[in-house]
CSV table of C-alpha atoms and ligand atoms in Angstrom, one decimal:
chain,number,residue,atom,x,y,z
Q,1,UNK,CA,101.5,107.5,50.7
Q,2,UNK,CA,99.9,104.3,53.2
Q,3,UNK,CA,97.2,102.9,53.4
Q,4,UNK,CA,96.2,100.8,56.5
Q,5,UNK,CA,93.1,99.2,58.3
Q,6,UNK,CA,94.1,100.7,61.9
Q,7,UNK,CA,96.6,102.8,63.0
Q,8,UNK,CA,97.5,103.0,67.3
Q,9,UNK,CA,99.3,106.9,68.0
Q,10,UNK,CA,101.2,106.3,71.6
Q,11,UNK,CA,103.0,103.1,72.8
Q,12,UNK,CA,102.2,102.5,76.6
Q,13,UNK,CA,99.7,100.1,78.3
Q,14,UNK,CA,96.8,100.7,76.5
Q,15,UNK,CA,98.5,101.2,73.0
Q,16,UNK,CA,100.1,98.1,73.2
Q,17,UNK,CA,97.1,96.5,74.7
Q,18,UNK,CA,95.2,97.7,71.6
Q,19,UNK,CA,97.3,96.2,69.8
Q,20,UNK,CA,97.8,92.8,70.5
Q,21,UNK,CA,93.7,93.1,70.5
Q,22,UNK,CA,93.7,94.4,67.0
Q,23,UNK,CA,96.4,92.2,65.5
Q,24,UNK,CA,94.6,88.8,66.9
Q,25,UNK,CA,91.9,90.5,65.0
Q,26,UNK,CA,93.7,90.4,61.8
Q,27,UNK,CA,93.7,94.7,61.4
Q,28,UNK,CA,97.5,94.6,60.5
Q,29,UNK,CA,98.0,97.0,63.4
Q,30,UNK,CA,100.5,99.7,62.3
Q,31,UNK,CA,101.6,101.3,65.8
Q,32,UNK,CA,103.6,104.5,66.2
Q,33,UNK,CA,105.3,104.5,69.5
Q,34,UNK,CA,106.1,109.0,69.5
Q,35,UNK,CA,109.4,110.1,71.8
Q,36,UNK,CA,108.5,107.9,74.3
Q,37,UNK,CA,107.5,104.4,73.9
Q,38,UNK,CA,106.5,103.0,77.1
Q,39,UNK,CA,105.1,106.1,78.7
Q,40,UNK,CA,104.9,107.0,82.0
Q,41,UNK,CA,105.6,103.8,83.4
Q,42,UNK,CA,109.6,103.7,81.8
Q,43,UNK,CA,110.0,106.2,85.1
Q,44,UNK,CA,108.7,103.9,87.5
Q,45,UNK,CA,110.4,101.2,89.8
Q,46,UNK,CA,108.3,98.8,90.9
Q,47,UNK,CA,105.0,97.5,90.0
Q,48,UNK,CA,103.1,96.0,91.9
Q,49,UNK,CA,100.0,96.5,91.5
Q,50,UNK,CA,99.3,94.8,87.6
Q,51,UNK,CA,97.4,91.7,88.4
Q,52,UNK,CA,99.4,88.4,86.8
Q,53,UNK,CA,102.5,89.4,88.7
Q,54,UNK,CA,102.5,88.4,91.8
Q,55,UNK,CA,106.1,89.0,92.7
Q,56,UNK,CA,105.9,92.7,91.2
Q,57,UNK,CA,108.1,93.4,88.3
Q,58,UNK,CA,109.8,97.2,87.3
Q,59,UNK,CA,107.7,99.5,85.1
Q,60,UNK,CA,110.3,98.8,81.6
Q,61,UNK,CA,110.3,95.5,82.0
Q,62,UNK,CA,106.8,95.3,82.1
Q,63,UNK,CA,106.6,97.5,79.0
Q,64,UNK,CA,109.3,95.3,77.0
Q,65,UNK,CA,106.8,92.0,77.7
Q,66,UNK,CA,103.5,94.2,76.1
Q,67,UNK,CA,105.8,95.1,73.0
Q,68,UNK,CA,106.7,91.4,73.0
Q,69,UNK,CA,103.1,90.5,72.9
Q,70,UNK,CA,102.1,92.7,70.6
Q,71,UNK,CA,104.9,91.9,67.6
Q,72,UNK,CA,104.5,88.2,68.3
Q,73,UNK,CA,101.5,89.2,66.8
Q,74,UNK,CA,102.6,90.7,64.1
Q,75,UNK,CA,102.1,94.6,64.2
Q,76,UNK,CA,104.3,96.9,62.8
Q,77,UNK,CA,105.3,99.0,65.4
Q,78,UNK,CA,107.4,103.0,63.9
Q,79,UNK,CA,109.7,104.7,66.0
Q,80,UNK,CA,108.0,107.8,65.2
Q,81,UNK,CA,106.2,110.1,66.7
Q,82,UNK,CA,102.9,110.9,64.5
Q,83,UNK,CA,102.9,115.4,64.4
Q,84,UNK,CA,99.7,116.2,62.3
Q,85,UNK,CA,96.4,114.3,61.7
Q,86,UNK,CA,93.5,115.5,59.3
Q,87,UNK,CA,90.3,113.3,60.5
Q,88,UNK,CA,88.0,115.4,58.6
Q,89,UNK,CA,86.9,112.9,55.7
Q,90,UNK,CA,85.5,109.0,56.2
Q,91,UNK,CA,89.6,107.8,55.6
Q,92,UNK,CA,91.9,109.7,58.4
Q,93,UNK,CA,94.8,111.2,58.0
Q,94,UNK,CA,98.2,111.8,59.5
Q,95,UNK,CA,101.7,112.2,59.2
Q,96,UNK,CA,104.6,111.2,60.9
Q,97,UNK,CA,107.2,114.1,61.9
Q,98,UNK,CA,109.4,112.5,58.4
Q,99,UNK,CA,106.4,113.5,56.1
Q,100,UNK,CA,105.5,110.2,55.3
Q,101,UNK,CA,101.4,110.5,54.9
Q,102,UNK,CA,99.4,107.5,56.5
Q,103,UNK,CA,95.5,107.1,55.5
Q,104,UNK,CA,93.6,104.8,57.8
Q,105,UNK,CA,90.3,104.0,58.5
Q,106,UNK,CA,90.7,103.6,62.2
Q,107,UNK,CA,93.1,105.6,64.1
Q,108,UNK,CA,93.1,103.9,68.1
Q,109,UNK,CA,94.3,107.3,69.6
Q,110,UNK,CA,97.1,106.0,73.2
Q,111,UNK,CA,98.8,109.4,73.5
Q,112,UNK,CA,98.8,109.2,77.9
Q,113,UNK,CA,99.7,111.9,79.7
Q,114,UNK,CA,102.2,113.1,81.4
Q,115,UNK,CA,102.4,114.9,85.4
Q,116,UNK,CA,103.4,118.2,85.3
Q,117,UNK,CA,106.6,118.6,88.6
Q,118,UNK,CA,107.4,121.6,90.2
Q,119,UNK,CA,111.0,121.7,88.2
Q,120,UNK,CA,113.7,121.3,91.3
Q,121,UNK,CA,116.5,120.2,90.9
Q,122,UNK,CA,116.3,118.2,94.4
Q,123,UNK,CA,112.9,116.6,92.4
Q,124,UNK,CA,114.4,115.4,89.5
Q,125,UNK,CA,118.0,114.0,91.2
Q,126,UNK,CA,115.4,111.6,93.7
Q,127,UNK,CA,112.6,110.5,91.2
Q,128,UNK,CA,112.0,107.3,91.9
Q,129,UNK,CA,113.8,107.6,94.8
Q,130,UNK,CA,111.5,108.7,97.4
Q,131,UNK,CA,109.7,111.1,94.9
Q,132,UNK,CA,106.9,110.1,92.5
Q,133,UNK,CA,104.1,111.2,91.2
Q,134,UNK,CA,101.9,108.5,92.4
Q,135,UNK,CA,100.7,107.8,95.5
Q,136,UNK,CA,98.6,104.0,94.8
Q,137,UNK,CA,101.4,102.9,91.9
Q,138,UNK,CA,104.3,104.0,95.3
Q,139,UNK,CA,103.3,105.1,98.5
Q,140,UNK,CA,103.5,101.2,99.7
Q,141,UNK,CA,106.4,101.5,99.3
Q,142,UNK,CA,106.0,103.8,102.0
Q,143,UNK,CA,104.0,102.3,104.3
Q,144,UNK,CA,104.5,103.5,108.3
Q,145,UNK,CA,106.2,106.3,106.9
Q,146,UNK,CA,105.9,110.4,107.5
Q,147,UNK,CA,105.4,111.9,104.0
Q,148,UNK,CA,104.3,115.1,102.2
Q,149,UNK,CA,101.8,115.6,98.9
Q,150,UNK,CA,102.1,118.5,97.1
Q,151,UNK,CA,99.1,120.0,95.8
Q,152,UNK,CA,95.8,121.6,96.1
Q,153,UNK,CA,93.2,119.1,93.3
Q,154,UNK,CA,91.3,116.7,93.3
Q,155,UNK,CA,94.3,114.3,92.8
Q,156,UNK,CA,96.4,115.1,95.4
Q,157,UNK,CA,93.4,114.9,98.1
Q,158,UNK,CA,92.6,111.7,97.1
Q,159,UNK,CA,96.3,111.2,97.6
Q,160,UNK,CA,96.6,112.3,100.7
Q,161,UNK,CA,93.8,110.4,101.5
Q,162,UNK,CA,95.1,106.8,99.8
Q,163,UNK,CA,98.6,107.5,101.8
Q,164,UNK,CA,96.5,108.1,105.3
Q,165,UNK,CA,95.3,105.2,106.0
Q,166,UNK,CA,98.8,103.5,105.3
Q,167,UNK,CA,100.8,106.8,106.9
Q,168,UNK,CA,101.0,108.1,110.6
Q,169,UNK,CA,101.6,111.6,109.7
Q,170,UNK,CA,100.9,113.2,105.7
Q,171,UNK,CA,102.1,116.8,105.0
Q,172,UNK,CA,99.9,118.0,102.4
Q,173,UNK,CA,101.7,121.5,100.6
Q,174,UNK,CA,99.3,123.5,99.2
Q,175,UNK,CA,101.1,126.7,98.0
Q,176,UNK,CA,97.9,129.6,98.3
Q,177,UNK,CA,95.5,129.5,100.9
Q,178,UNK,CA,92.5,127.5,99.4
Q,179,UNK,CA,92.5,124.3,97.7
Q,180,UNK,CA,91.6,124.0,93.9
Q,181,UNK,CA,89.6,120.4,94.9
Q,182,UNK,CA,85.8,119.3,95.5
Q,183,UNK,CA,84.3,120.7,98.1
Q,184,UNK,CA,83.9,116.7,99.7
Q,185,UNK,CA,87.2,115.8,98.8
Q,186,UNK,CA,88.5,119.4,101.5
Q,187,UNK,CA,85.7,118.3,103.9
Q,188,UNK,CA,87.7,114.5,103.9
Q,189,UNK,CA,91.0,115.8,103.9
Q,190,UNK,CA,90.5,118.7,106.5
Q,191,UNK,CA,88.4,115.8,108.3
Q,192,UNK,CA,91.1,113.3,108.6
Q,193,UNK,CA,93.4,113.5,111.9
Q,194,UNK,CA,97.0,112.2,109.9
Q,195,UNK,CA,96.3,114.9,107.4
Q,196,UNK,CA,97.8,117.8,107.9
Q,197,UNK,CA,97.9,120.7,105.9
Q,198,UNK,CA,100.8,123.1,105.4
Q,199,UNK,CA,99.1,126.4,103.7
Q,200,UNK,CA,100.8,129.1,101.6
Q,201,UNK,CA,103.3,126.5,101.6
Q,202,UNK,CA,105.5,125.8,98.6
Q,203,UNK,CA,108.5,123.5,98.1
Q,204,UNK,CA,112.1,125.0,98.2
Q,205,UNK,CA,114.4,121.7,98.4
Q,206,UNK,CA,113.5,118.5,98.7
Q,207,UNK,CA,116.5,117.1,101.3
Q,208,UNK,CA,118.7,113.7,100.4
Q,209,UNK,CA,121.7,112.2,98.5
Q,210,UNK,CA,120.2,109.3,97.1
Q,211,UNK,CA,116.5,109.1,98.8
Q,212,UNK,CA,114.5,111.4,100.2
Q,213,UNK,CA,115.1,112.7,103.9
Q,214,UNK,CA,113.2,115.0,104.2
Q,215,UNK,CA,112.0,118.7,102.7
Q,216,UNK,CA,112.7,122.2,103.3
Q,217,UNK,CA,109.2,124.5,102.6
Q,218,UNK,CA,108.7,128.0,103.2
Q,219,UNK,CA,105.5,130.0,104.2
Q,220,UNK,CA,104.7,132.3,101.1
Q,221,UNK,CA,103.4,135.2,103.7
Q,222,UNK,CA,105.4,135.3,106.5
Q,223,UNK,CA,108.9,134.4,104.7
Q,224,UNK,CA,108.7,130.9,108.0
Q,225,UNK,CA,111.1,128.4,107.0
Q,226,UNK,CA,110.9,124.8,108.2
Q,227,UNK,CA,111.8,121.2,107.0
Q,228,UNK,CA,109.9,118.2,107.2
Q,229,UNK,CA,111.9,114.6,108.8
Q,230,UNK,CA,108.9,112.4,104.9
Q,231,UNK,CA,110.7,109.8,103.7
Q,232,UNK,CA,108.8,110.8,100.7
Q,233,UNK,CA,107.9,113.1,98.4
Q,234,UNK,CA,104.4,112.9,96.7
Q,235,UNK,CA,103.9,115.7,93.4
Q,236,UNK,CA,99.8,116.2,92.7
Q,237,UNK,CA,99.6,119.3,91.0
Q,238,UNK,CA,98.3,118.0,87.5
Q,239,UNK,CA,98.5,116.2,84.8
Q,240,UNK,CA,99.0,117.7,80.9
Q,241,UNK,CA,97.1,115.1,78.5
Q,242,UNK,CA,99.5,114.6,75.1
Q,243,UNK,CA,96.3,115.7,72.9
Q,244,UNK,CA,98.3,118.9,71.9
Q,245,UNK,CA,99.0,116.8,67.9
Q,246,UNK,CA,95.4,116.9,67.5
Q,247,UNK,CA,95.1,120.5,67.4
Q,248,UNK,CA,91.4,120.5,67.5
Q,249,UNK,CA,90.3,117.6,64.9
Q,250,UNK,CA,89.1,115.5,68.1
Q,251,UNK,CA,86.7,117.1,71.0
Q,252,UNK,CA,88.4,117.7,73.9
Q,253,UNK,CA,87.7,118.9,78.0
Q,254,UNK,CA,89.5,122.1,79.1
Q,255,UNK,CA,92.3,120.6,80.1
Q,256,UNK,CA,93.2,118.8,77.1
Q,257,UNK,CA,91.7,115.2,77.5
Q,258,UNK,CA,90.3,113.6,74.7
Q,259,UNK,CA,85.7,113.3,75.3
Q,260,UNK,CA,84.8,109.3,74.6
Q,261,UNK,CA,80.9,108.3,75.2
Q,262,UNK,CA,80.5,107.1,78.7
Q,263,UNK,CA,81.0,103.4,78.9
Q,264,UNK,CA,82.9,103.0,75.6
Q,265,UNK,CA,86.0,104.5,74.0
Q,266,UNK,CA,84.7,106.4,70.7
Q,267,UNK,CA,86.0,109.3,70.5
Q,268,UNK,CA,83.4,112.6,68.4
Q,269,UNK,CA,85.1,111.5,65.1
Q,270,UNK,CA,83.4,108.0,63.7
Q,271,UNK,CA,86.3,105.3,63.2
Q,272,UNK,CA,88.4,107.4,65.5
Q,273,UNK,CA,88.9,105.9,69.2
Q,274,UNK,CA,90.8,107.0,72.3
Q,275,UNK,CA,92.4,104.6,75.4
Q,276,UNK,CA,94.2,105.2,78.0
Q,277,UNK,CA,95.5,108.2,80.1
Q,278,UNK,CA,94.8,110.5,76.5
Q,279,UNK,CA,90.8,109.9,77.8
Q,280,UNK,CA,91.2,109.7,81.7
Q,281,UNK,CA,92.0,111.6,85.1
Q,282,UNK,CA,90.6,109.8,86.7
Q,283,UNK,CA,92.1,106.1,87.2
Q,284,UNK,CA,95.5,107.1,85.3
Q,285,UNK,CA,96.6,103.0,86.4
Q,286,UNK,CA,98.5,100.5,84.0
Q,287,UNK,CA,95.3,98.2,84.2
Q,288,UNK,CA,93.0,100.9,83.8
Q,289,UNK,CA,94.5,102.1,80.6
Q,290,UNK,CA,94.7,98.5,78.8
Q,291,UNK,CA,91.5,97.7,79.2
Q,292,UNK,CA,90.6,101.0,77.6
Q,293,UNK,CA,93.3,100.6,75.2
Q,294,UNK,CA,91.3,96.6,74.3
Q,295,UNK,CA,88.2,98.4,74.3
Q,296,UNK,CA,88.9,100.8,71.8
Q,297,UNK,CA,90.8,98.1,69.4
Q,298,UNK,CA,87.0,95.7,70.1
Q,299,UNK,CA,85.3,98.9,68.8
Q,300,UNK,CA,88.0,99.5,65.9
Q,301,UNK,CA,87.0,96.4,65.1
Q,302,UNK,CA,83.6,96.2,64.9
Q,303,UNK,CA,82.9,99.4,63.4
Q,304,UNK,CA,85.2,98.3,60.3
Q,305,UNK,CA,82.8,94.9,60.6
Q,306,UNK,CA,79.8,97.4,59.9
Q,307,UNK,CA,81.5,98.9,57.6
Q,308,UNK,CA,82.4,96.2,55.3
Q,309,UNK,CA,86.1,97.2,55.8
Q,310,UNK,CA,86.9,94.2,58.1
O,1,NDP,P1,93.9,120.6,89.4
O,1,NDP,O1,94.6,121.0,88.2
O,1,NDP,O2,92.4,120.6,89.8
O,1,NDP,O3,95.3,120.5,90.3
O,1,NDP,C1,96.4,121.6,90.5
O,1,NDP,C2,96.8,121.8,92.4
O,1,NDP,O4,98.2,121.8,92.4
O,1,NDP,C3,96.0,123.2,92.8
O,1,NDP,O5,95.6,123.2,94.2
O,1,NDP,C4,97.7,123.4,92.6
O,1,NDP,O6,97.2,124.8,92.7
O,1,NDP,C5,98.4,122.7,92.5
O,1,NDP,N1,100.3,123.3,92.3
O,1,NDP,C6,100.0,123.6,90.4
O,1,NDP,N2,100.9,123.9,90.1
O,1,NDP,C7,101.7,124.6,91.4
O,1,NDP,C8,103.0,123.2,91.9
O,1,NDP,N3,104.1,124.2,90.8
O,1,NDP,N4,103.8,124.3,93.1
O,1,NDP,C9,102.3,124.0,94.0
O,1,NDP,N5,101.0,123.4,93.9
O,1,NDP,C10,101.4,123.5,92.8
O,1,NDP,O7,94.9,119.0,89.2
O,1,NDP,P2,94.7,117.6,89.3
O,1,NDP,O8,95.3,116.4,89.0
O,1,NDP,O9,94.2,117.6,91.3
O,1,NDP,O10,92.4,117.3,88.5
O,1,NDP,C11,92.8,117.7,87.1
O,1,NDP,C12,91.7,116.9,87.0
O,1,NDP,O11,90.9,116.0,87.0
O,1,NDP,C13,90.3,118.1,87.8
O,1,NDP,O12,89.4,118.4,86.9
O,1,NDP,C14,89.3,117.3,89.0
O,1,NDP,O13,88.3,118.2,89.6
O,1,NDP,C15,90.0,115.8,88.1
O,1,NDP,N6,89.6,114.4,88.9
O,1,NDP,C16,88.6,114.2,89.0
O,1,NDP,C17,89.4,113.3,89.9
O,1,NDP,C18,87.8,112.7,91.0
O,1,NDP,O14,87.0,112.3,90.0
O,1,NDP,N7,88.0,111.3,91.4
O,1,NDP,C19,90.7,112.5,90.7
O,1,NDP,C20,91.2,113.6,90.4
O,1,NDP,C21,91.3,114.4,89.8
O,1,NDP,P3,96.4,126.7,92.5
O,1,NDP,O15,95.2,126.5,92.9
O,1,NDP,O16,96.6,127.4,93.3
O,1,NDP,O17,96.4,126.5,90.9
């Protein structure tokens, strides 16, 4: 058994930022990275919207810099996964995959969310070559070109609207005869001239060898197949927050996102904080994740001071 003041679970922008702040505050944070250190940025190429990198930076390189900065202030980084937690007492108990037991005064959860994919071979093969799960991140690279967005939820609607401002034609592929998105978002999409909604439409294949050259879709009512000459294919069919290991220890919404008190990083359990995409289904940006990771560390520090544990 080991006792720590501040345990950070997850190693994306939120986790590393929390580590930098906690370490500089003298909390000697211990970080468990999980299976995918760096998180979703590890499957991203150019990041051009993170302030401070005027030339842009590759996602994995950015995460390496975050890690170096966290390590510079003596964050104890461990490449293991946390598999079990018990937050019922004042001391938070956490177990790693090897059975190591940690007792923490504060825990920061920054395990992120994973994008859902259609599961097509062509989608995986052309990932980052025109296939993306984030229009705000990658849409700019396809400025002036014809693109497609899959999905009928709020995310797909937002992505289609974002792309409609920089692309001449945006095809929205909706698998049913209605959208799941909120009424207002549906209205906005429908009234945008350069968004073409394809109802009852499923994707058969993303076309292209080294980059997206089109997408073959099928109407699931008529069986009619069409090739759309798009240069980018945005998948917006939802995300899955990485909260299974919590097994109900914290309050989450119906989709599994951790609920934090508005404007804070406080979860339903005192001393447990959350930052990044694991508690954010709206913004999902590296910079917002870093911001909420910072909030989580500052609140952990405040909590420890109030309890006389700092
Ligand atoms: P949702 O789960 O709400 O929507 C997913 C969409 O993708 C649905 O239209 C679904 O179709 C479709 N879909 C799922 N699987 C497939 C598939 N295999 N092939 C084709 N289509 C598929 O996810 P979102 O990410 O849109 O939203 C998640 C949550 O976040 C929602 O509660 C949303 O309201 C919220 N949100 C809020 C925003 C805001 O307030 N600004 C912005 C973005 C999200 P079907 O309906 O047929 O299942």
